[in-house]
Amino acid sequence: MTAIAEPTSRTDEHLDAVFGALADPTRRAILTRLTQGEASVAELTKPFTVSQPAISRHLRVLERAGLISRSRKATARLSHLEAEPLKEATVWLAGYREFWEESYERLDELLVTLQQPETDPTGRGTS
Amino acid sequence: MTAIAEPTSRTDEHLDAVFGALADPTRRAILTRLTQGEASVAELTKPFTVSQPAISRHLRVLERAGLISRSRKATARLSHLEAEPLKEATVWLAGYREFWEESYERLDELLVTLQQPETDPTGRGTS
C-alpha cells in the first residue's frame, strides 16, 4: 500500500504534469506535429483555429511537463519533442495491462459464445 | 495532418477525460487500490489525509472518464476498476515509443562512449 500512502513523491508530481499536459487535444496534436521535426510557434499555430497566444500557452504547459524543449533560431522560437516523459507515463499505464487484457479475454470469450449458435457446424447455410 | 486538423473527435474527448483523471496522485492511487478488488468510499478514504467528500469528488472524475464503475451493496457504494480506457491511453502513448526509444539508444551510446576511457582494456586495475 506504499504507493497509496505516499501520493506526493517526485515521480507522482511529474506524472501529474505529464498526464495534465496530455489532457488536451491541441497539446496532443502539437506533440504529433513535433514527431516530424522542430517547429516555430507560427508553424504550430497554422493547423488550428486557436490564436498564437493560446498555442504559446499550450507550449508552456508542454515545456513544464518536460514534453518539449525550446531553442531560438534568429527571431523564431523552435519547439522540439522530448519523448522521455511519455515513457514514464506508459510505464505507469503498463502496470494495469493485465486488468484490461483480462477484460479483453472475457470479451473474446463472450464473442465466441455469442457466435456459436449462429454457426452451422456442417458448413451448409440454410438459405 | 488529419490528427492535427481534427482535434475534437470522440476519441480525443475521451482521451482528455482519461488523461485528466490520471493527472492526480490520489486518483492514480485509488486506481492502484482498486486493482486489488472493489472498495467502498470509506475504504478508499482510509489511506489518505483527504476527506471523504474529496475522495467522492475524485471518484466522480474517475467515473466520468470511464475508469471506474459503481454499484450499491446495502448502504455502501462500491467502486470497481474499469481498465479499458487505460488501454486507449496506452495505445496513444505507444505511437511515440520510437521517439523515446531512439533517445534511450542515444543515451546508451553516450554512456558507452563515456565509459570507454575509464575501462582498462587489459583487465588489470591500477590499484
Coordinates of N, CA and C in Angstrom, one line a residue, chain A residues 14-126:
Chain A
H14 N 5.6 14.6 -11.2 CA 5.9 14.7 -12.6 C 4.8 14.0 -13.5
L15 N 4.3 12.9 -13.0 CA 3.2 12.3 -13.7 C 2.0 13.2 -13.8
D16 N 1.7 13.9 -12.7 CA 0.6 14.9 -12.7 C 0.8 15.8 -13.9
A17 N 2.0 16.4 -14.0 CA 2.3 17.4 -15.1 C 2.2 16.7 -16.4
V18 N 2.7 15.5 -16.6 CA 2.7 14.8 -17.9 C 1.2 14.5 -18.3
F19 N 0.5 13.8 -17.4 CA -0.9 13.5 -17.7 C -1.8 14.7 -17.9
G20 N -1.5 15.8 -17.1 CA -2.2 17.0 -17.3 C -2.0 17.7 -18.6
A21 N -0.7 17.6 -19.1 CA -0.4 18.2 -20.4 C -1.0 17.4 -21.5
L22 N -1.2 16.1 -21.3 CA -1.8 15.2 -22.4 C -3.3 15.3 -22.4
A23 N -3.9 16.0 -21.4 CA -5.4 16.0 -21.3 C -6.0 17.1 -22.1
D24 N -5.4 17.4 -23.3 CA -5.9 18.4 -24.2 C -5.6 18.0 -25.6
P25 N -6.6 18.1 -26.5 CA -6.4 17.6 -27.9 C -5.4 18.5 -28.7
T26 N -5.4 19.8 -28.4 CA -4.4 20.6 -29.1 C -3.0 20.3 -28.7
R27 N -2.8 20.1 -27.4 CA -1.4 19.8 -26.9 C -1.0 18.4 -27.5
R28 N -1.9 17.5 -27.5 CA -1.5 16.1 -28.1 C -1.2 16.3 -29.6
A29 N -2.0 17.1 -30.3 CA -1.8 17.3 -31.7 C -0.4 18.1 -32.0
I30 N 0.0 19.0 -31.1 CA 1.3 19.6 -31.2 C 2.4 18.6 -31.0
L31 N 2.2 17.7 -30.1 CA 3.3 16.6 -29.9 C 3.3 15.8 -31.2
T32 N 2.2 15.4 -31.8 CA 2.1 14.7 -33.0 C 2.9 15.4 -34.1
R33 N 2.6 16.7 -34.3 CA 3.3 17.5 -35.3 C 4.8 17.5 -35.0
L34 N 5.2 17.6 -33.8 CA 6.7 17.6 -33.5 C 7.4 16.3 -33.7
T35 N 6.7 15.2 -33.9 CA 7.4 14.0 -34.3 C 8.0 14.1 -35.7
Q36 N 7.5 15.1 -36.5 CA 8.0 15.3 -37.8 C 9.2 16.2 -37.8
G37 N 9.5 16.8 -36.6 CA 10.7 17.7 -36.6 C 10.3 19.0 -35.8
E38 N 11.3 19.8 -35.5 CA 11.1 21.0 -34.7 C 10.2 22.0 -35.5
A39 N 9.6 22.9 -34.8 CA 8.6 23.8 -35.4 C 8.5 25.1 -34.6
S40 N 8.3 26.2 -35.4 CA 8.1 27.5 -34.7 C 6.7 27.6 -34.2
V41 N 6.4 28.7 -33.4 CA 5.1 28.9 -32.9 C 4.1 29.1 -34.0
A42 N 4.6 29.9 -35.0 CA 3.7 30.2 -36.2 C 3.3 28.9 -36.9
E43 N 4.3 28.0 -37.1 CA 4.1 26.8 -37.8 C 3.1 25.9 -37.0
L44 N 3.3 25.9 -35.7 CA 2.4 25.1 -34.9 C 1.0 25.7 -34.8
T45 N 0.8 27.0 -35.0 CA -0.5 27.6 -34.9 C -1.3 27.4 -36.2
K46 N -0.6 27.3 -37.3 CA -1.3 27.2 -38.6 C -2.5 26.2 -38.7
P47 N -2.3 24.9 -38.3 CA -3.4 23.9 -38.5 C -4.6 24.2 -37.6
F48 N -4.5 25.1 -36.6 CA -5.6 25.2 -35.6 C -6.4 26.5 -35.8
T49 N -7.6 26.5 -35.2 CA -8.4 27.7 -35.2 C -8.1 28.6 -34.0
V50 N -7.3 28.1 -33.1 CA -6.9 28.9 -31.9 C -5.8 29.9 -32.2
S51 N -5.7 30.9 -31.4 CA -4.7 32.0 -31.6 C -3.3 31.6 -31.3
Q52 N -2.4 32.4 -31.8 CA -0.9 32.2 -31.5 C -0.7 32.3 -29.9
P53 N -1.2 33.3 -29.2 CA -1.0 33.3 -27.8 C -1.5 32.0 -27.1
A54 N -2.7 31.5 -27.6 CA -3.2 30.3 -27.0 C -2.2 29.1 -27.2
I55 N -1.7 29.0 -28.4 CA -0.7 28.0 -28.7 C 0.5 28.2 -27.8
S56 N 1.0 29.4 -27.6 CA 2.1 29.7 -26.7 C 1.8 29.2 -25.3
R57 N 0.6 29.4 -24.9 CA 0.2 28.9 -23.5 C 0.3 27.4 -23.5
H58 N -0.2 26.7 -24.5 CA -0.1 25.2 -24.6 C 1.4 24.8 -24.6
L59 N 2.2 25.5 -25.3 CA 3.6 25.2 -25.4 C 4.3 25.3 -24.0
R60 N 3.9 26.3 -23.2 CA 4.4 26.4 -21.8 C 4.0 25.2 -21.0
V61 N 2.8 24.8 -21.1 CA 2.3 23.6 -20.3 C 3.2 22.4 -20.7
L62 N 3.4 22.2 -22.0 CA 4.2 21.1 -22.5 C 5.6 21.2 -22.0
E63 N 6.1 22.4 -22.0 CA 7.5 22.6 -21.6 C 7.7 22.3 -20.1
R64 N 6.7 22.7 -19.3 CA 6.8 22.5 -17.8 C 6.7 21.0 -17.6
A65 N 6.0 20.2 -18.4 CA 5.9 18.8 -18.2 C 7.1 18.1 -18.8
G66 N 8.0 18.8 -19.4 CA 9.3 18.2 -20.0 C 9.0 17.5 -21.3
L67 N 7.8 17.8 -21.9 CA 7.5 17.1 -23.2 C 8.0 17.8 -24.4
I68 N 8.4 19.1 -24.2 CA 9.1 19.8 -25.3 C 10.3 20.6 -24.7
S69 N 11.3 20.9 -25.5 CA 12.3 21.8 -25.2 C 12.2 22.9 -26.2
R70 N 12.8 24.1 -25.9 CA 12.7 25.2 -26.9 C 14.0 25.8 -27.1
S71 N 14.3 26.3 -28.3 CA 15.5 27.0 -28.7 C 15.2 28.1 -29.6
R72 N 16.2 29.1 -29.7 CA 16.0 30.2 -30.6 C 16.7 30.0 -31.9
K73 N 16.1 30.4 -33.0 CA 16.8 30.4 -34.3 C 16.4 31.7 -35.0
A74 N 17.4 32.6 -35.0 CA 17.1 34.0 -35.4 C 15.9 34.6 -34.6
T75 N 14.8 35.0 -35.2 CA 13.7 35.5 -34.4 C 12.7 34.5 -34.0
A76 N 12.8 33.3 -34.6 CA 11.8 32.2 -34.3 C 12.2 31.4 -33.0
R77 N 11.2 30.9 -32.3 CA 11.5 30.1 -31.2 C 11.0 28.7 -31.5
L78 N 11.9 27.8 -31.6 CA 11.6 26.4 -32.1 C 11.3 25.5 -31.0
S79 N 10.3 24.6 -31.1 CA 9.9 23.6 -30.2 C 10.4 22.2 -30.7
H80 N 10.9 21.4 -29.8 CA 11.4 20.1 -30.1 C 10.6 19.1 -29.2
L81 N 10.3 18.0 -29.7 CA 9.7 16.9 -28.9 C 10.7 16.3 -27.9
E82 N 10.3 16.1 -26.7 CA 11.1 15.4 -25.7 C 10.3 14.3 -25.2
A83 N 10.5 13.1 -25.8 CA 9.6 12.0 -25.6 C 9.8 11.2 -24.3
E84 N 10.9 11.4 -23.6 CA 11.1 10.6 -22.4 C 9.9 10.6 -21.4
P85 N 9.3 11.7 -21.1 CA 8.2 11.7 -20.1 C 7.1 10.8 -20.5
L86 N 6.9 10.6 -21.9 CA 5.9 9.7 -22.4 C 6.2 8.3 -22.0
K87 N 7.5 8.0 -21.9 CA 7.9 6.6 -21.5 C 7.4 6.4 -20.0
E88 N 7.7 7.4 -19.2 CA 7.3 7.3 -17.8 C 5.8 7.0 -17.6
A89 N 5.0 7.8 -18.4 CA 3.6 7.6 -18.4 C 3.2 6.2 -18.9
T90 N 3.8 5.8 -19.9 CA 3.5 4.4 -20.5 C 3.8 3.3 -19.5
V91 N 5.0 3.5 -18.8 CA 5.4 2.5 -17.8 C 4.3 2.4 -16.7
W92 N 3.8 3.6 -16.3 CA 2.8 3.6 -15.2 C 1.5 2.9 -15.8
L93 N 1.1 3.2 -17.0 CA -0.1 2.5 -17.5 C 0.1 1.0 -17.8
A94 N 1.4 0.7 -18.1 CA 1.7 -0.8 -18.4 C 1.4 -1.6 -17.2
G95 N 1.5 -1.1 -16.0 CA 1.2 -1.8 -14.8 C -0.3 -2.3 -14.7
Y96 N -1.1 -1.7 -15.5 CA -2.6 -2.0 -15.5 C -2.9 -2.9 -16.6
R97 N -1.9 -3.3 -17.5 CA -2.2 -4.1 -18.7 C -2.9 -5.3 -18.4
E98 N -2.5 -6.0 -17.3 CA -3.2 -7.3 -17.0 C -4.7 -7.1 -16.8
F99 N -5.1 -5.9 -16.3 CA -6.5 -5.7 -16.0 C -7.3 -5.5 -17.2
W100 N -6.7 -4.7 -18.2 CA -7.5 -4.6 -19.4 C -7.4 -5.8 -20.3
E101 N -6.3 -6.5 -20.2 CA -6.1 -7.7 -21.1 C -7.1 -8.7 -20.6
E102 N -7.3 -8.8 -19.3 CA -8.2 -9.8 -18.7 C -9.6 -9.5 -19.2
S103 N -10.0 -8.2 -19.2 CA -11.3 -7.9 -19.7 C -11.5 -8.1 -21.2
Y104 N -10.4 -7.9 -21.9 CA -10.4 -8.3 -23.4 C -10.6 -9.7 -23.6
E105 N -9.9 -10.5 -22.8 CA -10.1 -12.0 -22.9 C -11.5 -12.4 -22.6
R106 N -12.1 -11.8 -21.6 CA -13.5 -12.0 -21.3 C -14.4 -11.7 -22.5
L107 N -14.1 -10.5 -23.1 CA -14.9 -10.1 -24.2 C -14.8 -11.1 -25.4
D108 N -13.5 -11.6 -25.6 CA -13.3 -12.6 -26.6 C -14.1 -13.8 -26.4
E109 N -14.1 -14.3 -25.1 CA -14.9 -15.5 -24.7 C -16.4 -15.3 -25.0
L110 N -16.8 -14.1 -24.6 CA -18.3 -13.7 -24.8 C -18.6 -13.8 -26.3
L111 N -17.7 -13.2 -27.1 CA -18.0 -13.1 -28.5 C -18.1 -14.5 -29.1
V112 N -17.2 -15.4 -28.7 CA -17.2 -16.8 -29.1 C -18.5 -17.5 -28.8
T113 N -18.9 -17.3 -27.5 CA -20.2 -17.9 -27.0 C -21.4 -17.4 -27.8
L114 N -21.4 -16.1 -28.1 CA -22.5 -15.5 -28.9 C -22.5 -16.0 -30.3
Q115 N -21.3 -16.2 -30.9 CA -21.3 -16.6 -32.3 C -21.6 -18.1 -32.5
Q116 N -21.4 -18.9 -31.5 CA -21.6 -20.3 -31.6 C -23.0 -20.7 -32.2
P117 N -24.1 -20.2 -31.6 CA -25.5 -20.7 -32.1 C -25.7 -20.3 -33.5
E118 N -25.0 -19.2 -34.0 CA -25.2 -18.7 -35.4 C -24.4 -19.5 -36.4
T119 N -23.4 -20.3 -35.9 CA -22.6 -21.0 -36.8 C -23.2 -22.4 -37.1
D120 N -23.2 -22.7 -38.4 CA -23.7 -24.1 -38.8 C -22.5 -25.0 -38.9
P121 N -22.4 -26.0 -38.0 CA -21.2 -26.8 -37.9 C -21.0 -27.7 -39.2
T122 N -22.0 -27.9 -40.0 CA -21.9 -28.7 -41.2 C -21.3 -27.8 -42.3
G123 N -21.2 -26.5 -42.1 CA -20.7 -25.6 -43.1 C -21.7 -25.3 -44.2
R124 N -23.0 -25.9 -44.1 CA -24.0 -25.6 -45.1 C -25.0 -24.5 -44.6
G125 N -25.2 -23.5 -45.4 CA -26.2 -22.5 -45.0 C -27.6 -23.0 -45.1
T126 N -28.6 -22.2 -44.5 CA -30.0 -22.6 -44.6 C -30.7 -21.9 -45.8

